[in-house]
Amino acid sequence: MSPIRSVQVAEPAGPFRVVERELPEPGHGQVRVTVEACGVCRTDAAFINAAFPVPFPLVPGHEIAGRIDAVGTGVEGWTPGQRVAIGWFGGNCGVCSACRGGGLIHCQRLQVPGWAYPGGYSEAVVVPATALARVPEALTAAEAAPMGCAGVATFNALRRSHARPGDLVAVLGLGGLGHLGVQFAAKLGFETVAIARGTDKTDAATGLGAHHYIDSTTADVAEQLQNLGGAAAVLATAGNSAAMGATIDGLRPGGELLVVGADPEPIQVSPFQIISTSRVVRGHPSGTARDVEETLHFAALTGVRPVIETRPLDEVEAAYHRMLSGEARYRMVLTTGS
């Protein structure tokens, strides 16, 4: 069998190297996917720098889109040639208390691609069949890939909030997550507010569907949200706990701060801000394979798309550093030419 090319990191914070390895064979309950595109996510940097207990050598990548190439034993409902995506949810154990209770995304042994097994910075991957989401024909592989993490995280948080069509909903941050959050919020029927730093993002925010824009460097965010009637929900996509805390007083009674952006610093909130108002601070993980599939379906129906820059697999170093520096607008995606 012909070897495949994969991007490997041999040690924590080590350089990327394109290596050849044997084409992996799917085992029981697994499928092999020919990778056509893989998103470059900020969490990849945490893996590469060993912020998570990942094994080395490491093949990163958990925003994968491609086609099924081979099917292992015991797999039903999936056939070679089908277009699929695999996201942060890369399989679950099915026997822990979370899985038995239906909370698959909280599985105690959740299998994340690039952590539990070699990820999508590669020409092919072997994944559990439970990780697969169908990709609609309306989306290219490069558009579908970021939906397995950034897309499903923002869509799930919004659709599972208490906000209803017509309610005021704000999206904090206008980056890789936020630009999708604004689109989803508008398409879900919310009166959408984008919150970011600087006046130069106004046109981008309105182009993505925002009805209002707040420059957090010149305005009191909470005051501005209350002037608009108070937010039913704030989707916090920016990795800045201080900025998240600054939105809480902008919530209406019963409003929710939905946290999907990661920052190790605590969010500052006083009991006085939430007791009398019944406000809620709620964390949201990404979503299961079924959630990814529903995210892709909704995007296909409504025209939501990630704004992407693509680079071939050989240019992983450049793609990774564009993602880290924030120069990319808004998602970097590696392509294999498959």
Short mmCIF file of C-alpha atoms in Angstrom, two decimals:
data_model
loop_
_atom_site.label_atom_id
_atom_site.label_comp_id
_atom_site.label_asym_id
_atom_site.label_seq_id
_atom_site.Cartn_x
_atom_site.Cartn_y
_atom_site.Cartn_z
CA MET A 1 0.00 0.00 0.00
CA SER A 2 1.13 3.54 -0.72
CA PRO A 3 2.29 5.51 2.31
CA ILE A 4 0.49 8.67 3.38
CA ARG A 5 1.90 12.02 4.43
CA SER A 6 1.20 13.34 7.92
CA VAL A 7 2.34 16.40 9.84
CA GLN A 8 4.05 15.28 13.02
CA VAL A 9 5.31 17.09 16.12
CA ALA A 10 7.91 14.90 17.84
CA GLU A 11 8.10 16.68 21.21
CA PRO A 12 6.33 19.46 23.14
CA ALA A 13 6.69 22.79 21.31
CA GLY A 14 8.68 21.02 18.63
CA PRO A 15 8.70 21.89 14.93
CA PHE A 16 6.29 20.51 12.36
CA ARG A 17 7.67 17.77 10.12
CA VAL A 18 5.91 16.18 7.18
CA VAL A 19 6.55 12.45 7.46
CA GLU A 20 5.46 9.37 5.56
CA ARG A 21 3.74 6.54 7.38
CA GLU A 22 1.82 3.43 6.44
CA LEU A 23 -1.78 3.78 5.38
CA PRO A 24 -3.73 2.83 8.54
CA GLU A 25 -6.37 0.11 8.41
CA PRO A 26 -9.70 0.55 10.19
CA GLY A 27 -10.45 -1.91 12.98
CA HIS A 28 -13.77 -3.04 14.41
CA GLY A 29 -16.21 -0.14 14.64
CA GLN A 30 -13.86 2.18 12.75
CA VAL A 31 -13.68 3.81 9.33
CA ARG A 32 -10.80 5.27 7.36
CA VAL A 33 -11.33 8.76 5.99
CA THR A 34 -9.36 10.35 3.18
CA VAL A 35 -8.77 13.86 4.53
CA GLU A 36 -9.59 16.68 2.13
CA ALA A 37 -9.38 19.54 4.63
CA CYS A 38 -8.50 20.12 8.28
CA GLY A 39 -8.99 23.30 10.25
CA VAL A 40 -6.15 24.82 12.26
CA CYS A 41 -7.68 25.53 15.66
CA ARG A 42 -6.19 27.51 18.54
CA THR A 43 -6.60 24.44 20.73
CA ASP A 44 -4.07 22.71 18.47
CA ALA A 45 -1.49 25.02 20.03
CA ALA A 46 -2.44 23.75 23.49
CA PHE A 47 -1.86 20.18 22.30
CA ILE A 48 1.43 21.04 20.63
CA ASN A 49 2.66 22.80 23.77
CA ALA A 50 1.52 19.90 26.00
CA ALA A 51 -1.09 21.91 27.92
CA PHE A 52 -3.14 18.71 27.63
CA PRO A 53 -1.69 15.26 28.45
CA VAL A 54 -1.28 14.32 24.79
CA PRO A 55 1.14 11.63 23.59
CA PHE A 56 4.14 12.43 21.41
CA PRO A 57 4.92 12.16 18.58
CA LEU A 58 1.69 14.00 17.83
CA VAL A 59 -0.37 14.38 14.65
CA PRO A 60 -2.67 17.36 15.43
CA GLY A 61 -6.01 18.27 13.92
CA HIS A 62 -9.61 17.92 15.14
CA GLU A 63 -11.55 19.83 12.45
CA ILE A 64 -11.59 17.20 9.72
CA ALA A 65 -13.57 16.83 6.50
CA GLY A 66 -13.17 14.24 3.76
CA ARG A 67 -14.59 11.02 2.35
CA ILE A 68 -14.88 7.54 3.76
CA ASP A 69 -12.28 5.35 2.14
CA ALA A 70 -12.67 2.03 3.97
CA VAL A 71 -15.06 0.58 6.55
CA GLY A 72 -14.09 -1.79 9.36
CA THR A 73 -16.11 -4.69 10.72
CA GLY A 74 -19.23 -3.99 12.76
CA VAL A 75 -19.92 -0.63 11.11
CA GLU A 76 -23.45 -0.02 9.83
CA GLY A 77 -24.89 2.94 7.95
CA TRP A 78 -21.61 4.19 6.47
CA THR A 79 -20.13 3.34 3.08
CA PRO A 80 -17.03 4.30 1.10
CA GLY A 81 -17.42 7.54 -0.80
CA GLN A 82 -19.65 9.30 1.73
CA ARG A 83 -18.66 12.87 2.64
CA VAL A 84 -18.07 13.20 6.36
CA ALA A 85 -16.73 15.53 9.02
CA ILE A 86 -15.11 14.74 12.37
CA GLY A 87 -14.75 17.40 15.04
CA TRP A 88 -13.67 17.72 18.67
CA PHE A 89 -16.06 14.87 19.41
CA GLY A 90 -14.04 12.01 17.97
CA GLY A 91 -15.83 9.13 19.63
CA ASN A 92 -17.07 8.11 23.08
CA CYS A 93 -16.89 5.05 25.30
CA GLY A 94 -20.63 4.41 25.58
CA VAL A 95 -20.39 2.91 29.08
CA CYS A 96 -19.49 5.73 31.51
CA SER A 97 -22.24 7.44 33.50
CA ALA A 98 -22.26 10.47 31.20
CA CYS A 99 -22.71 8.33 28.08
CA ARG A 100 -25.37 6.19 29.73
CA GLY A 101 -27.21 9.37 30.70
CA GLY A 102 -27.14 10.67 27.13
CA GLY A 103 -24.42 13.27 27.70
CA LEU A 104 -22.00 11.87 25.13
CA ILE A 105 -19.97 15.08 24.86
CA HIS A 106 -19.16 14.71 28.57
CA CYS A 107 -17.84 11.17 28.15
CA GLN A 108 -15.15 10.43 30.72
CA ARG A 109 -13.02 8.92 27.95
CA LEU A 110 -13.93 11.29 25.13
CA GLN A 111 -11.76 10.61 22.08
CA VAL A 112 -10.49 13.86 20.61
CA PRO A 113 -8.67 13.55 17.26
CA GLY A 114 -5.05 14.59 17.64
CA TRP A 115 -5.13 13.42 21.25
CA ALA A 116 -6.74 9.97 21.48
CA TYR A 117 -5.50 9.03 18.00
CA PRO A 118 -3.62 10.69 15.10
CA GLY A 119 -5.51 13.76 13.87
CA GLY A 120 -6.36 15.43 10.61
CA TYR A 121 -3.05 17.07 9.67
CA SER A 122 -2.71 14.05 7.42
CA GLU A 123 -3.85 12.56 4.14
CA ALA A 124 -5.92 9.90 5.93
CA VAL A 125 -7.24 9.15 9.41
CA VAL A 126 -8.89 6.20 11.11
CA VAL A 127 -11.73 7.21 13.42
CA PRO A 128 -14.57 5.54 15.34
CA ALA A 129 -17.76 5.42 13.28
CA THR A 130 -19.52 7.19 16.17
CA ALA A 131 -17.49 10.31 15.35
CA LEU A 132 -18.89 10.78 11.84
CA ALA A 133 -21.17 13.60 10.68
CA ARG A 134 -22.61 13.79 7.17
CA VAL A 135 -21.57 16.78 5.07
CA PRO A 136 -24.18 18.40 2.80
CA GLU A 137 -23.24 18.92 -0.84
CA ALA A 138 -23.74 22.67 -0.43
CA LEU A 139 -20.55 22.93 1.64
CA THR A 140 -17.03 22.32 0.41
CA ALA A 141 -14.71 20.22 2.56
CA ALA A 142 -12.74 23.34 3.51
CA GLU A 143 -15.97 25.07 4.63
CA ALA A 144 -17.19 22.01 6.52
CA ALA A 145 -13.98 21.35 8.47
CA PRO A 146 -14.16 24.29 10.96
CA MET A 147 -17.80 23.47 11.68
CA GLY A 148 -16.70 20.38 13.65
CA CYS A 149 -15.36 22.58 16.45
CA ALA A 150 -15.85 26.34 16.03
CA GLY A 151 -19.17 25.98 14.21
CA VAL A 152 -20.85 23.47 16.48
CA ALA A 153 -19.64 25.23 19.65
CA THR A 154 -21.28 28.53 18.71
CA PHE A 155 -24.41 27.03 17.12
CA ASN A 156 -25.08 24.69 20.04
CA ALA A 157 -24.61 27.40 22.67
CA LEU A 158 -27.07 29.70 20.90
CA ARG A 159 -29.75 27.18 20.03
CA ARG A 160 -29.73 25.73 23.55
CA SER A 161 -29.93 29.09 25.26
CA HIS A 162 -33.16 30.54 26.62
CA ALA A 163 -33.15 33.23 23.91
CA ARG A 164 -35.97 33.16 21.39
CA PRO A 165 -36.31 34.71 17.91
CA GLY A 166 -36.57 38.48 18.23
CA ASP A 167 -34.61 38.58 21.50
CA LEU A 168 -31.46 40.66 21.82
CA VAL A 169 -28.37 38.42 21.69
CA ALA A 170 -24.78 39.66 21.76
CA VAL A 171 -21.63 37.95 20.51
CA LEU A 172 -18.44 38.95 22.31
CA GLY A 173 -15.48 38.69 19.96
CA LEU A 174 -15.29 38.72 16.20
CA GLY A 175 -12.61 36.14 15.48
CA GLY A 176 -12.64 32.51 14.43
CA LEU A 177 -15.53 31.64 16.75
CA GLY A 178 -17.24 35.01 16.87
CA HIS A 179 -17.66 35.52 13.14
CA LEU A 180 -19.61 32.24 13.06
CA GLY A 181 -21.52 33.16 16.21
CA VAL A 182 -22.74 36.41 14.65
CA GLN A 183 -23.93 34.59 11.54
CA PHE A 184 -25.72 31.88 13.49
CA ALA A 185 -27.33 34.40 15.84
CA ALA A 186 -28.72 36.43 12.95
CA LYS A 187 -29.97 33.36 11.08
CA LEU A 188 -31.63 32.03 14.26
CA GLY A 189 -33.71 35.20 14.29
CA PHE A 190 -32.05 37.09 17.13
CA GLU A 191 -31.53 40.84 17.18
CA THR A 192 -27.77 40.47 16.98
CA VAL A 193 -25.11 42.62 18.61
CA ALA A 194 -21.44 42.17 17.80
CA ILE A 195 -18.95 43.31 20.47
CA ALA A 196 -15.28 43.73 19.59
CA ARG A 197 -12.34 46.09 19.93
CA GLY A 198 -12.06 49.02 17.52
CA THR A 199 -14.23 50.91 15.04
CA ASP A 200 -12.57 49.14 12.11
CA LYS A 201 -14.70 46.03 12.67
CA THR A 202 -18.07 47.73 12.20
CA ASP A 203 -18.42 46.89 8.51
CA ALA A 204 -17.28 43.31 9.06
CA ALA A 205 -19.84 42.85 11.84
CA THR A 206 -22.74 44.20 9.81
CA GLY A 207 -21.61 42.19 6.79
CA LEU A 208 -21.87 39.04 8.89
CA GLY A 209 -25.43 39.93 9.89
CA ALA A 210 -25.11 41.99 13.08
CA HIS A 211 -27.82 44.61 13.65
CA HIS A 212 -25.66 46.55 16.12
CA TYR A 213 -21.95 46.94 16.82
CA ILE A 214 -20.33 47.93 20.12
CA ASP A 215 -16.70 49.00 20.26
CA SER A 216 -15.57 47.82 23.69
CA THR A 217 -12.61 50.23 23.70
CA THR A 218 -14.79 53.36 23.63
CA ALA A 219 -18.11 52.31 25.20
CA ASP A 220 -19.41 50.74 28.40
CA VAL A 221 -20.55 47.41 26.99
CA ALA A 222 -23.08 46.64 29.72
CA GLU A 223 -24.60 50.11 29.49
CA GLN A 224 -24.90 49.87 25.71
CA LEU A 225 -26.61 46.48 25.96
CA GLN A 226 -29.07 47.82 28.51
CA ASN A 227 -29.78 50.81 26.24
CA LEU A 228 -30.83 48.25 23.61
CA GLY A 229 -33.16 46.55 26.11
CA GLY A 230 -30.83 44.09 27.82
CA ALA A 231 -29.42 40.92 26.28
CA ALA A 232 -31.20 37.60 26.63
CA ALA A 233 -27.81 36.01 26.05
CA VAL A 234 -24.20 36.97 25.49
CA LEU A 235 -22.15 34.41 23.58
CA ALA A 236 -18.59 34.90 24.85
CA THR A 237 -16.21 33.73 22.12
CA ALA A 238 -13.24 35.96 22.98
CA GLY A 239 -10.66 34.32 25.23
CA ASN A 240 -10.71 37.22 27.71
CA SER A 241 -12.31 36.67 31.10
CA ALA A 242 -12.29 40.39 31.98
CA ALA A 243 -14.25 41.18 28.80
CA MET A 244 -16.71 38.40 29.62
CA GLY A 245 -17.29 39.77 33.11
CA ALA A 246 -17.90 43.25 31.69
CA THR A 247 -21.00 41.99 29.84
CA ILE A 248 -22.86 40.52 32.82
CA ASP A 249 -24.59 43.76 33.82
CA GLY A 250 -25.77 44.03 30.21
CA LEU A 251 -27.94 40.93 30.59
CA ARG A 252 -31.64 41.27 31.18
CA PRO A 253 -33.18 39.41 34.17
CA GLY A 254 -32.74 35.68 33.52
CA GLY A 255 -30.16 36.40 30.85
CA GLU A 256 -27.27 34.02 30.19
CA LEU A 257 -23.56 34.48 29.67
CA LEU A 258 -22.67 31.57 27.37
CA VAL A 259 -18.95 30.82 27.62
CA VAL A 260 -17.19 29.10 24.71
CA GLY A 261 -13.99 31.18 24.63
CA ALA A 262 -11.18 29.79 26.81
CA ASP A 263 -9.13 31.78 29.30
CA PRO A 264 -7.48 30.35 32.46
CA GLU A 265 -8.22 33.55 34.40
CA PRO A 266 -11.41 33.63 36.51
CA ILE A 267 -14.49 35.49 35.30
CA GLN A 268 -15.21 38.23 37.84
CA VAL A 269 -18.85 38.20 38.91
CA SER A 270 -20.36 39.35 42.17
CA PRO A 271 -23.30 37.52 43.78
CA PHE A 272 -25.06 40.91 43.79
CA GLN A 273 -24.98 40.86 39.97
CA ILE A 274 -26.84 37.57 39.68
CA ILE A 275 -28.98 36.91 42.77
CA SER A 276 -31.75 39.48 42.27
CA THR A 277 -31.61 39.21 38.47
CA SER A 278 -31.49 35.39 38.11
CA ARG A 279 -28.68 35.79 35.59
CA VAL A 280 -26.69 32.70 34.66
CA VAL A 281 -23.08 32.00 33.66
CA ARG A 282 -23.04 28.81 31.61
CA GLY A 283 -20.22 26.89 29.94
CA HIS A 284 -20.77 25.07 26.66
CA PRO A 285 -18.67 22.27 25.17
CA SER A 286 -18.64 21.73 21.41
CA GLY A 287 -21.11 18.99 20.49
CA THR A 288 -21.55 15.39 19.42
CA ALA A 289 -21.28 14.04 15.89
CA ARG A 290 -25.05 14.46 15.57
CA ASP A 291 -24.73 18.09 16.70
CA VAL A 292 -22.03 18.65 14.06
CA GLU A 293 -24.32 17.15 11.43
CA GLU A 294 -27.17 19.44 12.48
CA THR A 295 -24.81 22.44 12.45
CA LEU A 296 -23.75 21.62 8.90
CA HIS A 297 -27.37 21.13 7.83
CA PHE A 298 -28.41 24.48 9.31
CA ALA A 299 -25.46 26.20 7.64
CA ALA A 300 -26.35 24.66 4.28
CA LEU A 301 -29.96 25.83 4.62
CA THR A 302 -29.20 29.38 5.74
CA GLY A 303 -25.94 30.28 4.01
CA VAL A 304 -23.78 30.43 7.14
CA ARG A 305 -20.17 29.85 6.13
CA PRO A 306 -16.81 30.16 7.85
CA VAL A 307 -14.55 32.76 6.29
CA ILE A 308 -11.41 30.77 5.56
CA GLU A 309 -7.89 30.91 4.24
CA THR A 310 -6.53 27.66 2.85
CA ARG A 311 -2.96 26.38 2.69
CA PRO A 312 -1.66 23.03 1.43
CA LEU A 313 -0.47 20.52 4.01
CA ASP A 314 3.18 21.32 3.23
CA GLU A 315 2.60 24.91 4.38
CA VAL A 316 1.41 23.92 7.86
CA GLU A 317 4.00 26.13 9.57
CA ALA A 318 2.73 29.27 7.84
CA ALA A 319 -0.92 28.34 8.42
CA TYR A 320 -0.32 27.65 12.11
CA HIS A 321 1.47 30.94 12.74
CA ARG A 322 -1.16 32.93 10.84
CA MET A 323 -3.75 31.38 13.13
CA LEU A 324 -1.72 32.11 16.29
CA SER A 325 -0.93 35.69 15.31
CA GLY A 326 -4.53 36.53 14.48
CA GLU A 327 -3.53 37.60 10.97
CA ALA A 328 -5.91 35.07 9.44
CA ARG A 329 -9.49 36.19 8.86
CA TYR A 330 -11.07 34.11 10.19
CA ARG A 331 -10.13 30.38 10.03
CA MET A 332 -7.06 28.67 8.60
CA VAL A 333 -7.67 25.36 6.82
CA LEU A 334 -5.10 22.86 5.54
CA THR A 335 -5.94 21.04 2.32
CA THR A 336 -4.45 17.82 0.96
CA GLY A 337 -5.46 18.05 -2.70
CA SER A 338 -7.51 14.85 -2.35
#
